[in-house]
Amino acid sequence: MEKTESEKKQSSSVSDVGAWGMNIVSSVGIIMANKQLMSSSGFGFSFATTLTGFHFALTALVGMVSNATGLSASKHIPLWELLWFSIVANVSIAAMNFSLMLNSVGFYQISKLSMIPVVCVMEWILHSRHYSREVKASVMVVVVGVGICTVTDVKVNAKGFICACTAVFSTSLQQISIGSLQKKYSVGSFELLSKTAPIQALSLLIFGPFVDYFLSGKFITTYQMTYGAIFCILLSCALAVFCNISQYLCIGRFSATSFQVLGHMKTVCVLTLGWLLFDSEMTFKNISGMVVAVVGMVIYSWAVDLEKQRNAKSTPHGKNSMTEDEIKLLKEGIEHIDLKDVELGETTKV
């Protein structure tokens, strides 16, 4: 029995909520686990880039097992595209770490907030995407709200500014590329991730320790592992698998802009959990900023729905029936198809 249009729409909405829910829960969980692992009051594991290499190594392993067992299919994507994407993604990770080291926390937060307008501009340049006034206004509300609750001291220097600009540009380009590659090669989010994760894991595990040495002045080989640290690393890696999958899933379903805007719900959750679990200070400024940010996200969701409705009304309806000439051409095409080709097509259908 086929689903009706309303049932399909409801099912799609549920899966959309599931994708966002997975991303928010796993992202907040990984931040909490990493805070315990990396803070001086926790286990003092200060090797963030190498840890990201561990994350992608486990993600790659899950992808290989999934492909080997037939749970997911492996589609062809040119190697140069995968290498280019992995380089951009790894530059994003390294530049983010350098930006955090060289800049004040306030300027680091501002650079992260600037990703929203940068993604909007890049999508306009690369994909000729236009945004309604309502969407632009809601984006500004979110940026202002998150800025109020996260930005404190703002200090900047030349090296830090260059690293921040590199981080913003590469991260924005990476997130836009996720959606572009999925559409270009008709691959699912997990299929794309299983292709890029091994390359990122290998490169981060080779160069990550040197990046971390530059950042912290210590090699990972000098770190004294404990059972608690190992547990936090494994927990962080497990959460990273869900975080990576849900990121690709969300960007594939929506857009890089939506991922950036609604992704700031994670910032609100992290601040709230930090106050509840780690006795972090919660001021009126934090609370008012979070309220403004959440209002902005609600307005953004409404504005995107409104934009979709306008686009649907302005799009002319396609033909519901074929002409006699089209039917004749279709019949002639079917008659000339070799039976062997049909069988091959059926066996490779996903």
mmCIF file with all atom_site columns, N, CA and C in Angstrom, residues 198-221:
data_model
loop_
_atom_site.group_PDB
_atom_site.id
_atom_site.type_symbol
_atom_site.label_atom_id
_atom_site.label_alt_id
_atom_site.label_comp_id
_atom_site.label_asym_id
_atom_site.label_entity_id
_atom_site.label_seq_id
_atom_site.pdbx_PDB_ins_code
_atom_site.Cartn_x
_atom_site.Cartn_y
_atom_site.Cartn_z
_atom_site.occupancy
_atom_site.B_iso_or_equiv
_atom_site.pdbx_formal_charge
_atom_site.auth_seq_id
_atom_site.auth_comp_id
_atom_site.auth_asym_id
_atom_site.auth_atom_id
_atom_site.pdbx_PDB_model_num
ATOM 1  N N  . PRO A 1 198 ? 38.395 7.880  5.836  1.00 0.00 ? 198 PRO A N  1
ATOM 2  C CA . PRO A 1 198 ? 39.723 7.245  5.866  1.00 0.00 ? 198 PRO A CA 1
ATOM 3  C C  . PRO A 1 198 ? 40.856 8.197  5.487  1.00 0.00 ? 198 PRO A C  1
ATOM 4  N N  . ILE A 1 199 ? 40.616 9.071  4.492  1.00 0.00 ? 199 ILE A N  1
ATOM 5  C CA . ILE A 1 199 ? 41.645 10.019 4.064  1.00 0.00 ? 199 ILE A CA 1
ATOM 6  C C  . ILE A 1 199 ? 41.919 11.033 5.173  1.00 0.00 ? 199 ILE A C  1
ATOM 7  N N  . GLN A 1 200 ? 40.847 11.535 5.794  1.00 0.00 ? 200 GLN A N  1
ATOM 8  C CA . GLN A 1 200 ? 41.017 12.497 6.876  1.00 0.00 ? 200 GLN A CA 1
ATOM 9  C C  . GLN A 1 200 ? 41.693 11.857 8.084  1.00 0.00 ? 200 GLN A C  1
ATOM 10 N N  . ALA A 1 201 ? 41.311 10.627 8.392  1.00 0.00 ? 201 ALA A N  1
ATOM 11 C CA . ALA A 1 201 ? 41.906 9.925  9.541  1.00 0.00 ? 201 ALA A CA 1
ATOM 12 C C  . ALA A 1 201 ? 43.404 9.738  9.342  1.00 0.00 ? 201 ALA A C  1
ATOM 13 N N  . LEU A 1 202 ? 43.794 9.246  8.172  1.00 0.00 ? 202 LEU A N  1
ATOM 14 C CA . LEU A 1 202 ? 45.208 8.985  7.889  1.00 0.00 ? 202 LEU A CA 1
ATOM 15 C C  . LEU A 1 202 ? 46.039 10.260 7.974  1.00 0.00 ? 202 LEU A C  1
ATOM 16 N N  . SER A 1 203 ? 45.552 11.329 7.329  1.00 0.00 ? 203 SER A N  1
ATOM 17 C CA . SER A 1 203 ? 46.313 12.587 7.311  1.00 0.00 ? 203 SER A CA 1
ATOM 18 C C  . SER A 1 203 ? 46.378 13.234 8.693  1.00 0.00 ? 203 SER A C  1
ATOM 19 N N  . LEU A 1 204 ? 45.279 13.175 9.458  1.00 0.00 ? 204 LEU A N  1
ATOM 20 C CA . LEU A 1 204 ? 45.270 13.776 10.795 1.00 0.00 ? 204 LEU A CA 1
ATOM 21 C C  . LEU A 1 204 ? 46.135 12.993 11.784 1.00 0.00 ? 204 LEU A C  1
ATOM 22 N N  . LEU A 1 205 ? 46.160 11.668 11.648 1.00 0.00 ? 205 LEU A N  1
ATOM 23 C CA . LEU A 1 205 ? 46.988 10.861 12.548 1.00 0.00 ? 205 LEU A CA 1
ATOM 24 C C  . LEU A 1 205 ? 48.483 11.012 12.234 1.00 0.00 ? 205 LEU A C  1
ATOM 25 N N  . ILE A 1 206 ? 48.801 11.353 10.982 1.00 0.00 ? 206 ILE A N  1
ATOM 26 C CA . ILE A 1 206 ? 50.215 11.573 10.603 1.00 0.00 ? 206 ILE A CA 1
ATOM 27 C C  . ILE A 1 206 ? 50.675 12.977 11.010 1.00 0.00 ? 206 ILE A C  1
ATOM 28 N N  . PHE A 1 207 ? 49.888 13.993 10.647 1.00 0.00 ? 207 PHE A N  1
ATOM 29 C CA . PHE A 1 207 ? 50.309 15.378 10.884 1.00 0.00 ? 207 PHE A CA 1
ATOM 30 C C  . PHE A 1 207 ? 49.757 15.963 12.189 1.00 0.00 ? 207 PHE A C  1
ATOM 31 N N  . GLY A 1 208 ? 48.703 15.349 12.729 1.00 0.00 ? 208 GLY A N  1
ATOM 32 C CA . GLY A 1 208 ? 48.073 15.860 13.948 1.00 0.00 ? 208 GLY A CA 1
ATOM 33 C C  . GLY A 1 208 ? 49.017 16.013 15.129 1.00 0.00 ? 208 GLY A C  1
ATOM 34 N N  . PRO A 1 209 ? 49.833 15.008 15.437 1.00 0.00 ? 209 PRO A N  1
ATOM 35 C CA . PRO A 1 209 ? 50.752 15.136 16.582 1.00 0.00 ? 209 PRO A CA 1
ATOM 36 C C  . PRO A 1 209 ? 51.700 16.324 16.470 1.00 0.00 ? 209 PRO A C  1
ATOM 37 N N  . PHE A 1 210 ? 52.127 16.661 15.238 1.00 0.00 ? 210 PHE A N  1
ATOM 38 C CA . PHE A 1 210 ? 53.030 17.809 15.049 1.00 0.00 ? 210 PHE A CA 1
ATOM 39 C C  . PHE A 1 210 ? 52.279 19.132 15.242 1.00 0.00 ? 210 PHE A C  1
ATOM 40 N N  . VAL A 1 211 ? 51.024 19.172 14.763 1.00 0.00 ? 211 VAL A N  1
ATOM 41 C CA . VAL A 1 211 ? 50.190 20.365 14.988 1.00 0.00 ? 211 VAL A CA 1
ATOM 42 C C  . VAL A 1 211 ? 49.967 20.560 16.484 1.00 0.00 ? 211 VAL A C  1
ATOM 43 N N  . ASP A 1 212 ? 49.656 19.461 17.184 1.00 0.00 ? 212 ASP A N  1
ATOM 44 C CA . ASP A 1 212 ? 49.426 19.536 18.632 1.00 0.00 ? 212 ASP A CA 1
ATOM 45 C C  . ASP A 1 212 ? 50.693 19.944 19.386 1.00 0.00 ? 212 ASP A C  1
ATOM 46 N N  . TYR A 1 213 ? 51.852 19.496 18.896 1.00 0.00 ? 213 TYR A N  1
ATOM 47 C CA . TYR A 1 213 ? 53.121 19.879 19.541 1.00 0.00 ? 213 TYR A CA 1
ATOM 48 C C  . TYR A 1 213 ? 53.340 21.387 19.405 1.00 0.00 ? 213 TYR A C  1
ATOM 49 N N  . PHE A 1 214 ? 53.001 21.929 18.239 1.00 0.00 ? 214 PHE A N  1
ATOM 50 C CA . PHE A 1 214 ? 53.131 23.371 18.029 1.00 0.00 ? 214 PHE A CA 1
ATOM 51 C C  . PHE A 1 214 ? 52.171 24.132 18.937 1.00 0.00 ? 214 PHE A C  1
ATOM 52 N N  . LEU A 1 215 ? 50.969 23.562 19.164 1.00 0.00 ? 215 LEU A N  1
ATOM 53 C CA . LEU A 1 215 ? 49.950 24.227 19.978 1.00 0.00 ? 215 LEU A CA 1
ATOM 54 C C  . LEU A 1 215 ? 50.235 24.118 21.473 1.00 0.00 ? 215 LEU A C  1
ATOM 55 N N  . SER A 1 216 ? 50.682 22.938 21.914 1.00 0.00 ? 216 SER A N  1
ATOM 56 C CA . SER A 1 216 ? 50.822 22.699 23.362 1.00 0.00 ? 216 SER A CA 1
ATOM 57 C C  . SER A 1 216 ? 52.264 22.542 23.838 1.00 0.00 ? 216 SER A C  1
ATOM 58 N N  . GLY A 1 217 ? 53.199 22.336 22.888 1.00 0.00 ? 217 GLY A N  1
ATOM 59 C CA . GLY A 1 217 ? 54.596 22.142 23.279 1.00 0.00 ? 217 GLY A CA 1
ATOM 60 C C  . GLY A 1 217 ? 54.894 20.745 23.781 1.00 0.00 ? 217 GLY A C  1
ATOM 61 N N  . LYS A 1 218 ? 53.944 19.813 23.579 1.00 0.00 ? 218 LYS A N  1
ATOM 62 C CA . LYS A 1 218 ? 54.120 18.428 24.053 1.00 0.00 ? 218 LYS A CA 1
ATOM 63 C C  . LYS A 1 218 ? 53.714 17.446 22.964 1.00 0.00 ? 218 LYS A C  1
ATOM 64 N N  . PHE A 1 219 ? 54.416 16.305 22.906 1.00 0.00 ? 219 PHE A N  1
ATOM 65 C CA . PHE A 1 219 ? 54.030 15.221 22.002 1.00 0.00 ? 219 PHE A CA 1
ATOM 66 C C  . PHE A 1 219 ? 53.077 14.279 22.722 1.00 0.00 ? 219 PHE A C  1
ATOM 67 N N  . ILE A 1 220 ? 52.204 13.671 21.967 1.00 0.00 ? 220 ILE A N  1
ATOM 68 C CA . ILE A 1 220 ? 51.225 12.763 22.567 1.00 0.00 ? 220 ILE A CA 1
ATOM 69 C C  . ILE A 1 220 ? 51.898 11.560 23.217 1.00 0.00 ? 220 ILE A C  1
ATOM 70 N N  . THR A 1 221 ? 53.095 11.188 22.749 1.00 0.00 ? 221 THR A N  1
ATOM 71 C CA . THR A 1 221 ? 53.822 10.041 23.313 1.00 0.00 ? 221 THR A CA 1
ATOM 72 C C  . THR A 1 221 ? 54.253 10.274 24.762 1.00 0.00 ? 221 THR A C  1
#
